[in-house]
Short mmCIF file of C-alpha atoms and ligand atoms in Angstrom, two decimals:
data_model
loop_
_atom_site.label_atom_id
_atom_site.label_comp_id
_atom_site.label_asym_id
_atom_site.label_seq_id
_atom_site.Cartn_x
_atom_site.Cartn_y
_atom_site.Cartn_z
CA MET A 1 0.00 0.00 0.00
CA VAL A 2 2.73 2.43 1.02
CA GLN A 3 4.56 1.42 -2.11
CA HIS A 4 1.49 2.20 -4.20
CA VAL A 5 1.31 5.72 -2.86
CA LYS A 6 5.01 6.12 -3.46
CA LEU A 7 4.58 4.95 -7.01
CA ALA A 8 1.77 7.39 -7.51
CA ARG A 9 3.90 10.23 -6.25
CA GLU A 10 6.78 9.30 -8.52
CA ARG A 11 4.39 9.10 -11.43
CA ARG A 12 3.14 12.59 -10.65
CA LYS A 13 6.68 13.91 -10.44
CA ARG A 14 7.48 12.37 -13.79
CA LYS A 15 4.32 13.86 -15.24
CA SER A 16 5.14 17.35 -14.07
CA ARG A 17 8.59 16.97 -15.58
CA ILE A 18 7.05 15.91 -18.92
CA LYS A 19 4.68 18.84 -18.67
CA ALA A 20 7.61 21.23 -18.17
CA LEU A 21 9.42 19.64 -21.11
CA ILE A 22 6.43 20.01 -23.43
CA PHE A 23 6.05 23.63 -22.39
CA PHE A 24 9.73 24.27 -23.08
CA VAL A 25 9.57 22.62 -26.51
CA ALA A 26 6.48 24.65 -27.38
CA LEU A 27 8.30 27.84 -26.35
CA LEU A 28 11.30 26.83 -28.44
CA CYS A 29 9.05 26.27 -31.48
CA LEU A 30 7.52 29.71 -31.06
CA VAL A 31 10.91 31.39 -30.80
CA THR A 32 12.27 29.48 -33.81
CA GLY A 33 9.17 30.42 -35.79
CA GLY A 34 9.66 34.07 -34.90
CA VAL A 35 13.32 34.02 -35.89
CA LEU A 36 12.52 32.35 -39.21
CA THR A 37 9.89 34.97 -39.97
CA LEU A 38 12.37 37.75 -39.19
CA LYS A 39 15.00 36.06 -41.32
CA ASN A 40 12.53 35.84 -44.20
CA THR A 41 11.76 39.52 -43.93
CA ALA A 42 15.46 40.34 -43.77
CA GLU A 43 16.16 38.30 -46.89
CA HIS A 44 13.33 40.02 -48.61
CA THR A 45 14.39 43.53 -47.75
CA GLN A 46 18.15 43.38 -48.10
CA PHE A 47 19.06 41.45 -51.13
CA THR A 48 22.42 43.12 -51.43
CA ALA A 49 25.03 40.47 -50.72
CA ILE A 50 25.21 38.91 -54.14
CA ASP A 51 28.57 38.17 -55.70
CA GLY A 52 29.57 39.73 -58.95
CA THR A 53 29.32 36.57 -61.03
CA HIS A 54 25.77 37.38 -62.02
CA ASP A 55 26.95 40.63 -63.39
CA SER A 56 28.21 39.31 -66.71
CA GLN A 57 24.91 37.49 -67.17
CA TYR A 58 23.08 40.73 -66.60
CA GLN A 59 25.25 42.52 -69.11
CA ALA A 60 24.27 39.98 -71.72
CA LEU A 61 20.59 40.62 -71.08
CA THR A 62 20.80 44.37 -71.16
CA PRO A 63 21.26 46.46 -74.23
CA THR A 64 24.61 48.17 -73.86
CA SER A 65 23.67 51.14 -75.95
CA SER A 66 23.48 54.45 -74.16
CA GLU A 67 19.82 54.65 -75.07
CA GLN A 68 17.85 54.07 -71.87
CA GLU A 69 15.28 51.30 -71.63
CA ALA A 70 11.92 52.01 -70.06
CA THR A 71 12.53 50.87 -66.53
CA SER A 72 13.18 52.14 -63.02
CA TYR A 73 15.98 51.64 -60.56
CA ASP A 74 13.77 52.97 -57.79
CA ASP A 75 10.85 50.62 -57.74
CA GLU A 76 11.38 49.16 -54.28
CA LEU A 77 8.49 49.52 -51.87
CA LEU A 78 10.74 50.36 -48.94
CA GLY A 79 10.53 54.11 -49.34
CA GLN A 80 8.05 56.43 -47.74
CA ASP A 81 4.60 56.62 -49.30
CA ASP A 82 3.49 60.15 -50.09
CA GLU A 83 -0.13 59.08 -50.33
CA VAL A 84 -1.62 55.85 -49.15
CA ASP A 85 -4.95 54.07 -49.12
CA GLN A 86 -4.55 50.74 -47.40
CA VAL A 87 -6.61 48.04 -45.73
CA ASP A 88 -5.24 45.88 -43.00
CA LEU A 89 -6.38 42.41 -43.88
CA ASN A 90 -6.80 40.31 -40.75
CA GLU A 91 -3.33 39.76 -39.22
CA TYR A 92 -3.96 36.08 -38.68
CA ASP A 93 -5.04 35.60 -42.26
CA LYS A 94 -1.85 37.30 -43.39
CA LEU A 95 0.39 34.63 -41.88
CA PRO A 96 1.69 32.14 -44.39
CA GLU A 97 -0.38 28.98 -44.22
CA GLU A 98 2.46 26.92 -42.77
CA ALA A 99 3.00 29.40 -39.98
CA GLN A 100 -0.71 29.37 -39.26
CA ASN A 101 -0.82 25.63 -39.11
CA ALA A 102 2.22 25.62 -36.84
CA VAL A 103 0.51 27.99 -34.45
CA ASP A 104 -2.69 25.94 -34.56
CA ASP A 105 -0.80 22.72 -33.89
CA LEU A 106 1.05 24.34 -31.04
CA LEU A 107 -2.14 25.51 -29.39
CA ALA A 108 -3.66 22.07 -29.79
CA ALA A 109 -0.54 20.43 -28.34
CA ALA A 110 -0.49 22.77 -25.37
CA ASP A 111 -4.15 22.08 -24.71
CA GLN A 112 -3.54 18.37 -24.98
CA ALA A 113 -0.51 18.54 -22.69
CA LYS A 114 -2.53 20.25 -20.03
CA ARG A 115 -5.19 17.58 -20.15
CA ILE A 116 -2.75 14.70 -20.14
CA SER A 117 -1.26 15.88 -16.88
CA ASP A 118 -4.38 14.95 -14.93
CA GLN A 119 -5.43 12.00 -16.99
CA PHE A 120 -4.71 8.39 -16.06
CA SER A 121 -5.21 5.06 -17.67
CA TYR A 122 -4.81 1.54 -16.43
CA THR A 123 -5.42 -2.00 -17.59
CA VAL A 124 -6.95 -4.13 -14.86
CA VAL A 125 -4.96 -7.17 -13.71
CA ARG A 126 -6.37 -10.10 -11.78
CA GLY A 127 -7.32 -9.26 -8.22
CA ASP A 128 -7.43 -5.49 -8.68
CA LYS A 129 -10.07 -3.60 -6.78
CA LEU A 130 -11.27 -0.15 -7.81
CA LYS A 131 -9.42 1.40 -4.85
CA ASP A 132 -6.17 -0.14 -6.09
CA VAL A 133 -6.67 1.45 -9.47
CA LEU A 134 -7.59 4.90 -8.20
CA GLU A 135 -4.71 4.85 -5.75
CA MET A 136 -2.36 5.18 -8.71
CA SER A 137 -3.42 8.80 -8.96
CA GLY A 138 -3.11 9.30 -5.22
CA LEU A 139 -6.86 9.06 -4.51
CA GLU A 140 -8.03 7.84 -1.09
CA ASP A 141 -10.24 4.79 -0.51
CA GLU A 142 -13.21 7.06 0.11
CA THR A 143 -13.69 7.79 -3.58
CA SER A 144 -14.04 4.15 -4.55
CA GLN A 145 -16.39 3.55 -1.61
CA ILE A 146 -18.67 6.35 -2.77
CA LEU A 147 -18.68 5.03 -6.33
CA ILE A 148 -19.32 1.42 -5.35
CA ALA A 149 -22.12 2.45 -2.96
CA SER A 150 -24.03 3.90 -5.92
CA TYR A 151 -22.80 1.54 -8.61
CA PRO A 152 -22.01 -1.90 -7.14
CA GLU A 153 -20.96 -3.27 -10.55
CA LEU A 154 -17.65 -1.52 -9.94
CA LYS A 155 -16.86 -4.21 -7.35
CA ASN A 156 -16.28 -6.66 -10.18
CA LEU A 157 -13.40 -5.47 -12.28
CA LYS A 158 -12.09 -8.07 -14.70
CA ALA A 159 -8.57 -8.57 -15.92
CA GLY A 160 -7.92 -6.84 -19.25
CA GLN A 161 -10.54 -4.13 -18.85
CA GLN A 162 -9.32 -0.61 -19.33
CA ILE A 163 -10.01 2.33 -17.11
CA TYR A 164 -9.39 5.99 -17.94
CA TRP A 165 -9.91 8.65 -15.36
CA MET A 166 -9.33 12.32 -14.80
CA LEU A 167 -8.87 14.49 -11.74
CA ASP A 168 -10.14 18.02 -11.39
CA ASN A 169 -8.18 21.02 -10.11
CA GLN A 170 -8.68 19.93 -6.51
CA ASN A 171 -7.30 16.49 -7.36
CA GLU A 172 -10.73 14.92 -6.94
CA LEU A 173 -12.00 12.27 -9.33
CA GLU A 174 -13.97 14.08 -12.02
CA TYR A 175 -14.48 11.51 -14.73
CA LEU A 176 -14.01 7.77 -14.95
CA ASN A 177 -14.44 5.73 -18.08
CA TRP A 178 -14.62 1.97 -17.63
CA LEU A 179 -14.31 0.00 -20.84
CA VAL A 180 -16.34 -3.01 -19.80
CA SER A 181 -16.00 -4.66 -23.18
CA GLU A 182 -15.47 -3.71 -26.79
CA LYS A 183 -19.16 -3.04 -27.10
CA GLU A 184 -19.80 -1.27 -23.86
CA GLU A 185 -18.34 1.46 -21.78
CA ARG A 186 -19.56 3.05 -18.59
CA ILE A 187 -18.81 6.60 -17.70
CA TYR A 188 -19.03 8.01 -14.20
CA GLU A 189 -18.98 11.75 -13.92
CA LEU A 190 -18.80 13.88 -10.78
CA LYS A 191 -21.95 15.98 -10.54
CA GLU A 192 -21.55 17.45 -7.07
CA LYS A 193 -19.33 16.54 -4.15
CA GLY A 194 -19.68 12.84 -3.41
CA LYS A 195 -22.21 12.27 -6.22
CA PHE A 196 -21.49 10.63 -9.56
CA ALA A 197 -23.78 10.23 -12.54
CA ARG A 198 -23.47 7.14 -14.71
CA GLN A 199 -23.79 6.77 -18.41
CA ILE A 200 -23.79 3.42 -20.19
CA ILE A 201 -22.66 3.52 -23.78
CA GLU A 202 -23.26 0.79 -26.29
CA LYS A 203 -20.40 1.43 -28.63
CA LYS A 204 -21.65 1.71 -32.14
CA SER A 205 -20.64 4.78 -34.00
CA ILE A 206 -22.64 6.22 -36.83
CA TRP A 207 -21.83 9.00 -39.29
CA LYS A 208 -24.48 11.64 -39.78
CA LYS A 209 -24.79 14.63 -42.03
CA ASP A 210 -25.71 17.77 -40.14
CA VAL A 211 -26.43 21.28 -41.27
CA LEU A 212 -25.11 23.90 -38.88
CA LYS A 213 -26.44 27.40 -39.33
CA GLY A 214 -25.12 30.64 -37.94
CA LYS A 215 -24.66 34.36 -38.32
CA ILE A 216 -21.31 36.07 -38.53
CA GLU A 217 -20.30 37.58 -35.22
CA GLY A 218 -16.79 38.91 -35.10
CA SER A 219 -14.75 37.12 -37.75
CA LEU A 220 -15.77 34.18 -39.93
CA ARG A 221 -13.08 32.22 -38.13
CA ALA A 222 -14.54 32.93 -34.70
CA SER A 223 -18.06 32.19 -35.91
CA LEU A 224 -17.04 28.83 -37.36
CA HIS A 225 -15.11 28.00 -34.20
CA LYS A 226 -18.26 28.55 -32.24
CA LEU A 227 -19.99 25.90 -34.34
CA GLY A 228 -17.28 23.43 -33.38
CA LEU A 229 -15.16 23.42 -36.51
CA ASP A 230 -11.45 22.92 -35.92
CA ASN A 231 -8.63 25.10 -37.22
CA ARG A 232 -7.74 22.82 -40.09
CA GLN A 233 -11.32 22.81 -41.36
CA ILE A 234 -11.63 26.57 -40.97
CA ASN A 235 -8.39 27.13 -42.90
CA GLN A 236 -9.64 24.93 -45.74
CA LEU A 237 -12.91 26.82 -45.95
CA SER A 238 -11.25 30.23 -45.77
CA THR A 239 -8.88 29.30 -48.56
CA ALA A 240 -11.78 28.08 -50.68
CA LEU A 241 -13.88 31.17 -50.04
CA GLN A 242 -11.34 33.96 -50.24
CA TRP A 243 -11.12 33.69 -54.00
CA GLN A 244 -14.76 34.53 -54.22
CA VAL A 245 -15.43 36.98 -51.44
CA ASN A 246 -13.39 39.32 -49.26
CA ILE A 247 -13.58 37.37 -46.03
CA SER A 248 -12.54 40.31 -43.87
CA LYS A 249 -15.51 42.24 -45.26
CA LEU A 250 -18.07 39.67 -44.14
CA ALA A 251 -20.23 41.59 -41.74
CA LYS A 252 -22.06 40.99 -38.54
CA GLY A 253 -25.33 39.30 -39.37
CA ASP A 254 -24.26 37.68 -42.64
CA ASN A 255 -25.82 34.23 -42.68
CA PHE A 256 -24.00 31.02 -43.26
CA ALA A 257 -24.72 27.31 -43.24
CA VAL A 258 -22.22 24.47 -43.04
CA LEU A 259 -22.78 20.87 -44.09
CA VAL A 260 -20.75 18.46 -41.96
CA THR A 261 -20.48 14.69 -41.71
CA ARG A 262 -19.76 13.77 -38.12
CA GLU A 263 -19.22 10.62 -36.14
CA TYR A 264 -21.54 9.94 -33.24
CA LEU A 265 -21.17 7.42 -30.49
CA GLU A 266 -24.72 7.24 -29.22
CA ASP A 267 -25.63 10.91 -29.03
CA LYS A 268 -22.16 12.18 -28.42
CA LEU A 269 -19.85 13.57 -31.04
CA THR A 270 -16.56 11.77 -31.14
CA GLY A 271 -14.78 14.78 -32.61
CA GLN A 272 -14.24 13.01 -35.93
CA GLY A 273 -15.78 14.76 -38.86
CA ASN A 274 -15.53 16.40 -42.22
CA VAL A 275 -16.80 19.67 -43.63
CA ASP A 276 -18.61 18.93 -46.89
CA ALA A 277 -19.73 22.41 -47.84
CA ILE A 278 -20.36 25.95 -46.73
CA HIS A 279 -22.80 28.57 -47.96
CA ILE A 280 -22.45 32.24 -47.03
CA THR A 281 -24.61 35.16 -48.06
CA HIS A 282 -23.13 38.64 -48.18
CA ASN A 283 -24.80 41.71 -49.69
CA GLY A 284 -27.46 39.48 -51.23
CA THR A 285 -25.00 37.22 -53.03
CA SER A 286 -24.43 33.55 -52.22
CA TYR A 287 -20.94 32.09 -51.96
CA TYR A 288 -20.23 28.39 -51.75
CA ALA A 289 -17.25 26.17 -51.08
CA ILE A 290 -18.09 22.53 -51.77
CA GLN A 291 -15.74 19.61 -51.35
CA ALA A 292 -15.14 17.33 -54.32
CA ASP A 293 -14.10 13.68 -54.12
CA ASN A 294 -10.50 14.81 -54.48
CA GLY A 295 -10.78 16.56 -51.11
CA ARG A 296 -10.47 20.08 -52.54
CA TYR A 297 -13.12 22.74 -52.30
CA TYR A 298 -14.75 24.43 -55.30
CA ASN A 299 -17.49 26.93 -55.90
CA ARG A 300 -20.89 25.80 -57.19
CA GLN A 301 -19.64 25.64 -60.76
CA GLY A 302 -16.70 23.44 -59.83
CA GLU A 303 -14.19 26.24 -60.20
CA THR A 304 -11.40 26.98 -57.83
CA ILE A 305 -9.15 29.96 -57.25
CA GLY A 306 -11.16 31.88 -59.78
CA LYS A 307 -9.97 30.48 -63.05
CA GLY A 308 -6.35 30.52 -62.03
CA PHE A 309 -3.74 33.15 -62.73
CA ALA A 310 -3.07 34.80 -66.04
CA ARG A 311 0.64 35.08 -66.85
CA THR A 312 0.60 38.83 -67.31
CA PRO A 313 -1.69 41.65 -66.22
CA LEU A 314 -2.12 42.92 -69.75
CA GLN A 315 -4.62 42.34 -72.53
CA ARG A 316 -1.99 41.99 -75.20
CA GLN A 317 1.52 40.70 -75.18
CA ALA A 318 4.05 43.41 -74.50
CA ARG A 319 7.81 43.63 -74.89
CA ILE A 320 9.78 43.14 -71.68
CA SER A 321 12.07 46.14 -71.28
CA SER A 322 13.70 44.88 -68.09
CA PRO A 323 13.43 41.32 -66.76
CA PHE A 324 13.20 40.05 -63.18
CA ASN A 325 16.75 40.14 -61.84
CA PRO A 326 17.75 40.01 -58.18
CA ALA A 327 21.36 40.92 -59.07
CA ARG A 328 20.69 43.91 -61.30
CA ARG A 329 23.14 46.80 -60.99
CA HIS A 330 22.41 50.47 -61.34
CA PRO A 331 24.06 51.65 -64.58
CA VAL A 332 25.41 54.79 -62.99
CA THR A 333 26.18 53.96 -59.36
CA GLY A 334 27.08 50.34 -60.04
CA ARG A 335 25.27 49.31 -56.87
CA VAL A 336 23.10 46.20 -56.80
CA ARG A 337 19.50 47.28 -57.26
CA PRO A 338 17.53 44.05 -57.40
CA HIS A 339 14.77 44.16 -59.93
CA LYS A 340 11.97 42.36 -58.12
CA GLY A 341 9.54 42.47 -60.96
CA VAL A 342 9.29 42.55 -64.69
CA ASP A 343 8.92 45.72 -66.76
CA PHE A 344 6.56 45.75 -69.73
CA ALA A 345 7.13 48.52 -72.22
CA VAL A 346 3.60 49.81 -72.72
CA PRO A 347 2.37 53.29 -73.62
CA ILE A 348 0.88 55.50 -70.91
CA GLY A 349 -2.82 54.70 -70.43
CA THR A 350 -2.62 50.97 -71.19
CA PRO A 351 -5.26 49.11 -69.11
CA VAL A 352 -3.83 46.94 -66.33
CA ILE A 353 -5.92 43.80 -65.95
CA LEU A 354 -6.14 41.80 -62.72
CA PRO A 355 -4.56 38.38 -63.42
CA ALA A 356 -6.60 36.58 -60.74
CA ASP A 357 -9.42 37.25 -58.27
CA GLY A 358 -8.24 39.28 -55.31
CA VAL A 359 -8.68 42.09 -52.83
CA VAL A 360 -6.98 45.46 -53.23
CA GLU A 361 -4.70 45.83 -50.26
CA LYS A 362 -3.09 49.16 -51.01
CA VAL A 363 -3.26 52.06 -53.43
CA ALA A 364 -0.42 54.50 -52.83
CA TYR A 365 1.93 57.08 -54.30
CA GLN A 366 5.69 57.40 -53.91
CA ALA A 367 7.06 60.42 -55.75
CA GLY A 368 10.66 59.33 -55.19
CA GLY A 369 10.24 55.74 -56.28
CA ALA A 370 7.38 53.50 -57.31
CA GLY A 371 5.08 56.35 -58.32
CA ARG A 372 1.42 55.40 -58.21
CA TYR A 373 1.24 51.77 -57.24
CA ILE A 374 -1.25 49.10 -56.23
CA VAL A 375 -0.87 45.97 -54.12
CA VAL A 376 -3.45 43.21 -54.55
CA ARG A 377 -3.80 40.18 -52.31
CA HIS A 378 -5.04 36.99 -53.97
CA SER A 379 -4.97 34.72 -50.94
CA ARG A 380 -3.03 34.29 -47.79
CA VAL A 381 -0.09 33.32 -49.99
CA TYR A 382 -0.07 35.41 -53.17
CA GLN A 383 0.16 39.14 -53.84
CA THR A 384 0.76 41.13 -56.99
CA VAL A 385 2.17 44.66 -57.24
CA TYR A 386 1.79 47.24 -60.04
CA MET A 387 3.97 50.36 -60.23
CA HIS A 388 4.46 53.66 -62.09
CA LEU A 389 0.72 53.80 -62.89
CA SER A 390 -0.88 56.90 -64.27
CA LYS A 391 -4.32 56.25 -62.83
CA PRO A 392 -5.61 53.72 -60.30
CA LEU A 393 -9.21 52.62 -60.96
CA VAL A 394 -9.77 50.84 -57.65
CA LYS A 395 -9.77 51.54 -53.93
CA ALA A 396 -8.21 49.64 -51.04
CA GLY A 397 -10.52 46.96 -49.73
CA GLN A 398 -12.26 46.39 -53.05
CA SER A 399 -12.92 42.78 -54.02
CA LEU A 400 -12.18 42.13 -57.66
CA LYS A 401 -12.48 39.37 -60.20
CA ARG A 402 -9.90 38.19 -62.65
CA GLY A 403 -9.97 40.30 -65.78
CA GLU A 404 -11.18 43.52 -64.17
CA ARG A 405 -9.34 46.76 -64.95
CA ILE A 406 -7.49 48.03 -61.91
CA ALA A 407 -5.45 50.90 -63.36
CA LEU A 408 -3.98 52.61 -66.38
CA SER A 409 -0.24 52.25 -66.83
CA GLY A 410 2.00 55.29 -66.70
CA ASN A 411 5.40 56.77 -66.06
CA THR A 412 5.01 58.11 -62.50
CA GLY A 413 7.64 58.08 -59.78
CA ILE A 414 11.22 57.56 -60.83
CA SER A 415 11.08 55.96 -64.24
CA THR A 416 13.08 56.22 -67.46
CA GLY A 417 10.10 55.78 -69.77
CA ALA A 418 6.52 54.61 -69.93
CA HIS A 419 6.27 51.06 -68.57
CA LEU A 420 4.40 48.80 -66.19
CA HIS A 421 6.45 47.25 -63.38
CA TYR A 422 4.75 44.02 -62.26
CA GLU A 423 5.67 41.89 -59.23
CA PHE A 424 4.45 38.51 -58.08
CA HIS A 425 4.90 37.67 -54.37
CA ILE A 426 4.67 34.30 -52.67
CA ASN A 427 4.50 34.59 -48.89
CA GLY A 428 5.86 38.10 -49.16
CA ARG A 429 8.83 37.24 -51.40
CA ALA A 430 9.10 38.47 -54.94
CA VAL A 431 9.52 35.73 -57.56
CA ASN A 432 9.87 35.90 -61.32
CA PRO A 433 6.34 36.51 -62.67
CA MET A 434 7.29 35.09 -66.07
CA THR A 435 8.51 31.71 -64.78
CA VAL A 436 6.65 31.11 -61.51
CA LYS A 437 4.38 28.07 -61.49
CA LEU A 438 1.03 29.82 -61.54
CA PRO A 439 -1.39 28.65 -58.87
CA GLY A 440 -4.77 27.24 -59.73
CA THR A 441 -4.06 26.31 -63.29
CA ASN A 442 -4.02 22.58 -62.56
CA SER A 443 -6.97 22.42 -60.23
CA GLY A 444 -9.57 21.42 -62.76
CA MET A 445 -11.42 18.13 -62.43
CA ALA A 446 -11.64 15.38 -64.99
CA ASP A 447 -15.03 15.05 -66.72
CA LYS A 448 -16.37 12.21 -64.61
CA GLU A 449 -15.13 13.74 -61.37
CA ARG A 450 -16.76 16.98 -62.37
CA LYS A 451 -20.09 15.29 -63.06
CA ASN A 452 -20.07 13.74 -59.59
CA PHE A 453 -19.17 17.07 -58.13
CA LEU A 454 -22.06 18.89 -59.78
CA VAL A 455 -24.52 16.34 -58.37
CA LYS A 456 -22.98 16.78 -54.95
CA ALA A 457 -23.08 20.56 -55.31
CA LYS A 458 -26.81 20.50 -56.18
CA SER A 459 -27.62 18.52 -53.07
CA ALA A 460 -25.39 20.70 -50.88
CA GLU A 461 -27.10 23.77 -52.28
CA ARG A 462 -30.50 22.37 -51.35
CA LEU A 463 -29.43 21.39 -47.84
CA LEU A 464 -27.73 24.70 -47.17
CA SER A 465 -30.58 26.94 -48.24
CA LEU A 466 -30.61 30.14 -46.22
CA LYS A 467 -34.04 31.30 -47.29
CA ASN A 468 -36.47 31.51 -44.43
ZN1 LIG B 501 10.69 47.60 -62.85
#
């Protein structure tokens, strides 16, 4: 008996050590994440340490004549804006998806770690009494006496049965789950001091489709959380919806309905489930994200990410007057001035066409650099930037479709001739717009898959009707 108590104490000590370790690891992850983010930003902003070997390559690409090409050596966004119209898209949504998932996982792990600390499990061996089992967590005989007084079946534990139990903050038994057999479990839950309620569960899980309806309160994320969706599911839905509607603009009172398939054990949710579809109404328009057999989400028509990205933001092909080049040197100063975009030689007033659905993040003016410029966000991951414009045709916060005119090109800011400077960013880093693998272009479904999807979409639409 004394040994039992000793064992229990040692177990607790070990548990608190594990708890401390998990906390430390979580902290370490957070710090590492932060450092990586900083490093990313640093790489992005100071691309100066590049050896001269690229230079000769650059020379080959650039006309050596004294005649200046339409381009700019001052098209970095680091300078001061002289005018700015900007929306702050939700900070959380701005995090790269991986970072978001890391944070979500961390929170889940921390939550789990906290629960594990007061959770015990044991497999009954021959001759064990309930008091022997509970003693492992340092509980006195009294607890088992109270339980057995109300539920005498607990006198007859059998070898091989499993018992899980949890203690509350006062180290009192709060919950005990006795797996009587594969088909049956009995749960005893503390209701008030000295009183336990029993629940007998015939284990037979079923999967049911449920429609959950709600109104936006706070953010979409918070509202979906309230309905019991987990972070992974919410991220999937946000990604699927943000191509269609500006999620940060969804307003209090906007209606939504979610179709879920969830596992039930008797009447209790097991926590296993899948989100099949969501329907949101905003300003009288319906938006859907519906899951296809391939696991991805599409709108009602089976489209995803709009119709993908166009290669350039122009109606017609235009000559490239200066290519993407992280090692470009200024012809006069000789200093490395990375060219983070591509310059199209187009006459002033050429329409600039949005290459993919997105939300205008910023419309600004920098006299000593980029001139009039626009930043558009296409998802958590992608942004495009347009510089030296003569006339913006959009405002920050505006939700736009692929193909819409956003501006007229120009020669504003510091520029050596009429051109459009175009940048493509992935997670905040500029990549070559002419060679980047464009997102969304391979997301189409095969004919048969698409047929199945459209049937599914029809039924989802019916189930998720928001008309009263
Ligand atoms: Zn440029």
